[in-house]
Amino acid sequence: MLTYPHIDPVALQLGPIAIHWYGLTYLAAFGLFMWLGTLRLRHEPFASMTGTRAWTRKDVEDILFLGVVGVVLGGRLGYCLFYKPGYYASHPLEIFAIWQGGMSFHGGLLGVIASMVWFAHSRKRPWLEVADFVAPCVPTGLAAGRIGNFINGELWGRFSSPDLPWGMVFPQSGSMLPRHPSQIYQFLLEGLLLFVLLWLFARHERPRGRVAAAFLIGYGVLRFAAEYFREPDSYLGLLSLGMSMGQWLCVPMVLAGIGLWIYSGRQGVAKV
């Protein structure tokens, strides 16, 4: 049985300016996206596109900028709407208090989708082509975020067996019983494992939309499984059918992915 090693959330203090580990994980996520997006330019069919269809490093930079806006706005609004709608309806100004914490992956995903639609429209590219380009570059950022969750000592897991070698006590949870380090589970599953699978899958030419569909299905299934080890939010608990909010939000995600997979299979001419 392990005990959570208290880690100072502030990585570096420069006078009145505090640089937090969580902020650094976001920077790492954006840096990894830029690096992977640049590598993605060498993959087919993007490497062979010429003329107005050609993908460039500037495209990656623009997608990253729009994606950051989508993650922040969508993540915050998603948290307010999905997790605490009543509270924020009564305290609307606190929606803008991002520094107080509270971000939702599923809301961030919707924000990123909106930003990709904007990018595709502005560059006159098929939206699914953009989605297929972006999808394999996302999981490493999710992995970085889970490391940030662990450093902050938040989003701990449910109680585990005392015999579990990696069971961990999180004193900040209010209990000295061992729990699953679910942040690490999610880091490994929806971060590293999903990245490896998607990156290998995307290296070969696929029907347009198939890579994006694989991301939706893969993340949804892996996150759904990981939620069985993660402690539900105290103000929500478990919902219908004994499922957490995270699991319920994964259901439409997986269904959308399956629908997109079927749709993409019927687009035999358009390839990405």
Short mmCIF file of C-alpha atoms in Angstrom, two decimals:
data_model
loop_
_atom_site.label_atom_id
_atom_site.label_comp_id
_atom_site.label_asym_id
_atom_site.label_seq_id
_atom_site.Cartn_x
_atom_site.Cartn_y
_atom_site.Cartn_z
CA MET A 1 0.00 0.00 0.00
CA LEU A 2 1.37 3.38 -1.03
CA THR A 3 0.68 6.88 0.25
CA TYR A 4 0.16 9.76 -2.11
CA PRO A 5 3.42 11.77 -2.12
CA HIS A 6 2.34 15.33 -1.50
CA ILE A 7 3.60 17.39 -4.42
CA ASP A 8 3.65 21.17 -4.29
CA PRO A 9 1.29 22.27 -7.11
CA VAL A 10 3.57 25.25 -7.70
CA ALA A 11 6.51 24.18 -9.84
CA LEU A 12 8.30 27.52 -9.77
CA GLN A 13 7.76 30.75 -7.84
CA LEU A 14 9.13 33.92 -9.42
CA GLY A 15 8.25 36.67 -6.99
CA PRO A 16 4.47 37.14 -7.18
CA ILE A 17 4.25 34.87 -10.22
CA ALA A 18 3.53 31.21 -9.50
CA ILE A 19 4.00 28.66 -12.25
CA HIS A 20 1.84 25.61 -11.52
CA TRP A 21 2.57 22.06 -12.59
CA TYR A 22 -0.94 21.81 -14.02
CA GLY A 23 -0.26 24.74 -16.31
CA LEU A 24 2.98 23.13 -17.41
CA THR A 25 1.14 19.93 -18.32
CA TYR A 26 -1.11 22.00 -20.58
CA LEU A 27 1.97 23.50 -22.21
CA ALA A 28 3.39 20.00 -22.64
CA ALA A 29 0.11 18.89 -24.24
CA PHE A 30 0.19 21.75 -26.73
CA GLY A 31 3.88 21.18 -27.48
CA LEU A 32 3.28 17.47 -28.10
CA PHE A 33 0.39 18.29 -30.42
CA MET A 34 2.61 20.63 -32.44
CA TRP A 35 5.36 18.03 -32.70
CA LEU A 36 3.02 15.19 -33.65
CA GLY A 37 1.10 17.39 -36.07
CA THR A 38 4.36 18.21 -37.85
CA LEU A 39 5.14 14.48 -38.09
CA ARG A 40 1.61 13.88 -39.36
CA LEU A 41 2.38 16.08 -42.36
CA ARG A 42 4.70 13.30 -43.57
CA HIS A 43 1.94 10.69 -43.49
CA GLU A 44 -0.09 9.80 -46.53
CA PRO A 45 -2.24 11.10 -47.98
CA PHE A 46 -1.30 14.50 -46.49
CA ALA A 47 2.28 14.32 -47.74
CA SER A 48 1.11 13.92 -51.35
CA MET A 49 -1.42 16.74 -51.34
CA THR A 50 -0.40 19.66 -53.53
CA GLY A 51 -1.73 23.04 -54.51
CA THR A 52 -4.58 24.40 -52.44
CA ARG A 53 -5.03 21.00 -50.78
CA ALA A 54 -1.47 20.90 -49.43
CA TRP A 55 -1.05 20.78 -45.65
CA THR A 56 1.67 22.95 -44.09
CA ARG A 57 3.17 23.65 -40.69
CA LYS A 58 1.14 26.88 -40.64
CA ASP A 59 -2.01 24.75 -40.75
CA VAL A 60 -0.81 22.84 -37.68
CA GLU A 61 -0.11 26.08 -35.84
CA ASP A 62 -3.54 27.47 -36.68
CA ILE A 63 -5.31 24.27 -35.65
CA LEU A 64 -3.39 24.32 -32.37
CA PHE A 65 -4.40 27.92 -31.65
CA LEU A 66 -8.06 27.26 -32.43
CA GLY A 67 -7.90 24.00 -30.49
CA VAL A 68 -6.59 25.77 -27.39
CA VAL A 69 -9.51 28.21 -27.57
CA GLY A 70 -11.92 25.31 -28.06
CA VAL A 71 -10.47 23.31 -25.15
CA VAL A 72 -10.66 26.21 -22.70
CA LEU A 73 -14.09 27.52 -23.67
CA GLY A 74 -15.67 24.14 -24.33
CA GLY A 75 -14.06 22.50 -21.32
CA ARG A 76 -15.26 25.20 -18.95
CA LEU A 77 -18.78 25.49 -20.37
CA GLY A 78 -19.09 21.72 -20.49
CA TYR A 79 -18.17 21.45 -16.82
CA CYS A 80 -20.72 24.10 -15.88
CA LEU A 81 -23.50 22.52 -17.97
CA PHE A 82 -22.80 18.82 -17.41
CA TYR A 83 -21.69 18.77 -13.79
CA LYS A 84 -23.06 21.83 -11.94
CA PRO A 85 -25.81 23.42 -14.04
CA GLY A 86 -27.89 24.49 -11.05
CA TYR A 87 -24.99 26.15 -9.26
CA TYR A 88 -23.74 28.11 -12.25
CA ALA A 89 -27.29 29.12 -13.22
CA SER A 90 -27.43 30.82 -9.83
CA HIS A 91 -23.85 32.14 -10.03
CA PRO A 92 -23.34 32.91 -13.75
CA LEU A 93 -20.33 35.19 -13.24
CA GLU A 94 -18.39 32.28 -11.74
CA ILE A 95 -18.48 30.55 -15.12
CA PHE A 96 -15.57 32.82 -16.04
CA ALA A 97 -13.57 31.94 -12.90
CA ILE A 98 -11.47 29.32 -14.66
CA TRP A 99 -8.70 29.71 -12.06
CA GLN A 100 -11.01 28.08 -9.51
CA GLY A 101 -10.83 24.83 -11.48
CA GLY A 102 -13.48 22.80 -13.21
CA MET A 103 -12.98 21.55 -16.77
CA SER A 104 -14.79 18.80 -18.66
CA PHE A 105 -13.13 16.62 -21.29
CA HIS A 106 -16.39 16.07 -23.14
CA GLY A 107 -17.08 19.80 -23.19
CA GLY A 108 -13.53 20.40 -24.38
CA LEU A 109 -14.09 17.83 -27.13
CA LEU A 110 -17.16 19.71 -28.35
CA GLY A 111 -15.13 22.92 -28.28
CA VAL A 112 -12.37 21.33 -30.35
CA ILE A 113 -14.91 19.96 -32.83
CA ALA A 114 -16.33 23.47 -33.23
CA SER A 115 -12.83 24.86 -33.78
CA MET A 116 -12.09 22.19 -36.41
CA VAL A 117 -15.34 23.00 -38.22
CA TRP A 118 -14.29 26.67 -38.26
CA PHE A 119 -10.83 25.78 -39.55
CA ALA A 120 -12.22 23.46 -42.24
CA HIS A 121 -14.68 26.12 -43.40
CA SER A 122 -12.04 28.87 -43.50
CA ARG A 123 -9.59 26.69 -45.46
CA LYS A 124 -12.26 25.07 -47.64
CA ARG A 125 -11.24 21.59 -46.52
CA PRO A 126 -13.53 18.64 -45.79
CA TRP A 127 -14.24 18.69 -42.07
CA LEU A 128 -13.60 14.96 -41.68
CA GLU A 129 -10.20 15.38 -43.34
CA VAL A 130 -9.29 17.86 -40.61
CA ALA A 131 -10.70 15.57 -37.90
CA ASP A 132 -8.67 12.63 -39.20
CA PHE A 133 -5.53 14.74 -39.22
CA VAL A 134 -6.03 15.92 -35.64
CA ALA A 135 -7.30 12.76 -33.91
CA PRO A 136 -4.00 10.83 -33.49
CA CYS A 137 -2.31 13.93 -32.05
CA VAL A 138 -4.75 14.31 -29.15
CA PRO A 139 -4.16 11.37 -26.72
CA THR A 140 -0.69 12.50 -25.62
CA GLY A 141 -2.25 15.76 -24.47
CA LEU A 142 -4.83 13.79 -22.50
CA ALA A 143 -1.99 11.80 -20.94
CA ALA A 144 -0.26 15.03 -19.88
CA GLY A 145 -3.49 16.25 -18.31
CA ARG A 146 -3.82 13.09 -16.21
CA ILE A 147 -0.30 13.60 -14.92
CA GLY A 148 -1.43 17.07 -13.88
CA ASN A 149 -4.42 15.54 -12.06
CA PHE A 150 -2.09 13.20 -10.16
CA ILE A 151 0.31 15.99 -9.21
CA ASN A 152 -2.63 18.02 -7.92
CA GLY A 153 -3.83 15.01 -5.92
CA GLU A 154 -7.30 15.24 -7.46
CA LEU A 155 -9.72 12.87 -9.19
CA TRP A 156 -8.56 9.94 -7.07
CA GLY A 157 -9.96 6.45 -7.47
CA ARG A 158 -12.46 4.31 -5.63
CA PHE A 159 -11.45 2.16 -2.68
CA SER A 160 -9.22 -0.76 -3.62
CA SER A 161 -8.32 -4.00 -1.91
CA PRO A 162 -5.70 -3.54 0.82
CA ASP A 163 -3.74 -6.27 -0.96
CA LEU A 164 -3.42 -4.28 -4.19
CA PRO A 165 0.33 -3.51 -4.42
CA TRP A 166 -0.23 -0.12 -6.04
CA GLY A 167 -3.26 0.82 -3.94
CA MET A 168 -2.67 4.38 -2.74
CA VAL A 169 -3.89 6.38 0.24
CA PHE A 170 -4.97 9.90 -0.70
CA PRO A 171 -5.20 11.73 2.67
CA GLN A 172 -6.87 14.70 0.99
CA SER A 173 -9.82 12.43 0.16
CA GLY A 174 -10.73 12.34 3.85
CA SER A 175 -9.99 8.63 4.16
CA MET A 176 -6.85 6.67 5.01
CA LEU A 177 -8.02 3.58 3.11
CA PRO A 178 -6.19 2.63 -0.10
CA ARG A 179 -7.67 3.70 -3.41
CA HIS A 180 -7.02 3.02 -7.07
CA PRO A 181 -4.66 5.66 -8.53
CA SER A 182 -7.19 6.18 -11.31
CA GLN A 183 -5.32 9.18 -12.71
CA ILE A 184 -2.50 6.79 -13.64
CA TYR A 185 -4.97 4.28 -15.09
CA GLN A 186 -6.38 7.00 -17.32
CA PHE A 187 -2.89 8.19 -18.23
CA LEU A 188 -2.06 4.68 -19.42
CA LEU A 189 -5.39 3.86 -21.10
CA GLU A 190 -6.87 6.94 -22.72
CA GLY A 191 -3.44 8.52 -23.00
CA LEU A 192 -0.61 6.20 -23.97
CA LEU A 193 -2.53 3.12 -25.14
CA LEU A 194 -4.99 5.13 -27.23
CA PHE A 195 -2.13 7.13 -28.74
CA VAL A 196 -0.20 4.02 -29.82
CA LEU A 197 -3.28 2.36 -31.32
CA LEU A 198 -4.46 5.48 -33.14
CA TRP A 199 -1.03 6.47 -34.39
CA LEU A 200 -0.45 3.02 -35.89
CA PHE A 201 -3.98 2.92 -37.32
CA ALA A 202 -3.63 6.36 -38.91
CA ARG A 203 -0.32 5.52 -40.62
CA HIS A 204 -2.26 3.76 -43.37
CA GLU A 205 -4.75 5.34 -45.72
CA ARG A 206 -8.30 5.00 -44.44
CA PRO A 207 -11.74 6.05 -45.65
CA ARG A 208 -12.34 9.66 -44.69
CA GLY A 209 -13.65 9.90 -41.14
CA ARG A 210 -12.43 6.45 -40.10
CA VAL A 211 -9.54 7.72 -37.94
CA ALA A 212 -11.80 10.24 -36.18
CA ALA A 213 -14.34 7.45 -35.61
CA ALA A 214 -11.62 5.25 -34.10
CA PHE A 215 -10.75 8.06 -31.68
CA LEU A 216 -14.35 8.52 -30.56
CA ILE A 217 -14.88 4.81 -30.04
CA GLY A 218 -11.46 4.18 -28.49
CA TYR A 219 -11.58 7.05 -26.02
CA GLY A 220 -15.20 6.39 -25.13
CA VAL A 221 -14.61 2.71 -24.38
CA LEU A 222 -11.36 3.24 -22.46
CA ARG A 223 -12.75 6.15 -20.43
CA PHE A 224 -15.92 4.16 -19.70
CA ALA A 225 -13.79 1.31 -18.33
CA ALA A 226 -11.52 3.63 -16.31
CA GLU A 227 -14.54 5.26 -14.66
CA TYR A 228 -15.20 2.00 -12.78
CA PHE A 229 -12.01 2.73 -10.82
CA ARG A 230 -12.48 6.49 -10.44
CA GLU A 231 -14.37 7.98 -7.51
CA PRO A 232 -17.53 9.69 -8.79
CA ASP A 233 -17.85 13.39 -8.10
CA SER A 234 -19.16 13.81 -4.55
CA TYR A 235 -21.90 16.23 -5.59
CA LEU A 236 -23.19 13.81 -8.25
CA GLY A 237 -22.40 10.29 -7.10
CA LEU A 238 -23.52 7.45 -9.33
CA LEU A 239 -26.43 8.09 -11.66
CA SER A 240 -28.89 5.77 -13.40
CA LEU A 241 -27.80 2.14 -13.86
CA GLY A 242 -24.99 2.75 -11.39
CA MET A 243 -23.01 4.71 -13.97
CA SER A 244 -21.06 7.91 -13.37
CA MET A 245 -21.55 11.13 -15.30
CA GLY A 246 -18.31 10.41 -17.16
CA GLN A 247 -19.68 7.07 -18.32
CA TRP A 248 -22.99 8.53 -19.42
CA LEU A 249 -21.17 11.18 -21.44
CA CYS A 250 -19.12 8.43 -23.11
CA VAL A 251 -22.24 6.63 -24.35
CA PRO A 252 -23.22 9.19 -27.05
CA MET A 253 -19.52 9.56 -27.88
CA VAL A 254 -19.17 5.84 -28.67
CA LEU A 255 -22.48 5.79 -30.56
CA ALA A 256 -21.35 8.78 -32.63
CA GLY A 257 -18.07 7.01 -33.32
CA ILE A 258 -19.86 3.86 -34.47
CA GLY A 259 -22.15 5.91 -36.70
CA LEU A 260 -19.18 7.75 -38.21
CA TRP A 261 -17.33 4.45 -38.73
CA ILE A 262 -20.28 3.07 -40.70
CA TYR A 263 -20.68 6.31 -42.65
CA SER A 264 -16.99 6.47 -43.52
CA GLY A 265 -17.09 2.92 -44.81
CA ARG A 266 -19.63 4.01 -47.40
CA GLN A 267 -17.38 6.80 -48.67
CA GLY A 268 -15.24 4.56 -50.82
CA VAL A 269 -13.92 7.32 -53.07
CA ALA A 270 -12.83 9.94 -50.55
CA LYS A 271 -9.74 8.81 -48.70
CA VAL A 272 -7.84 10.18 -45.73
#
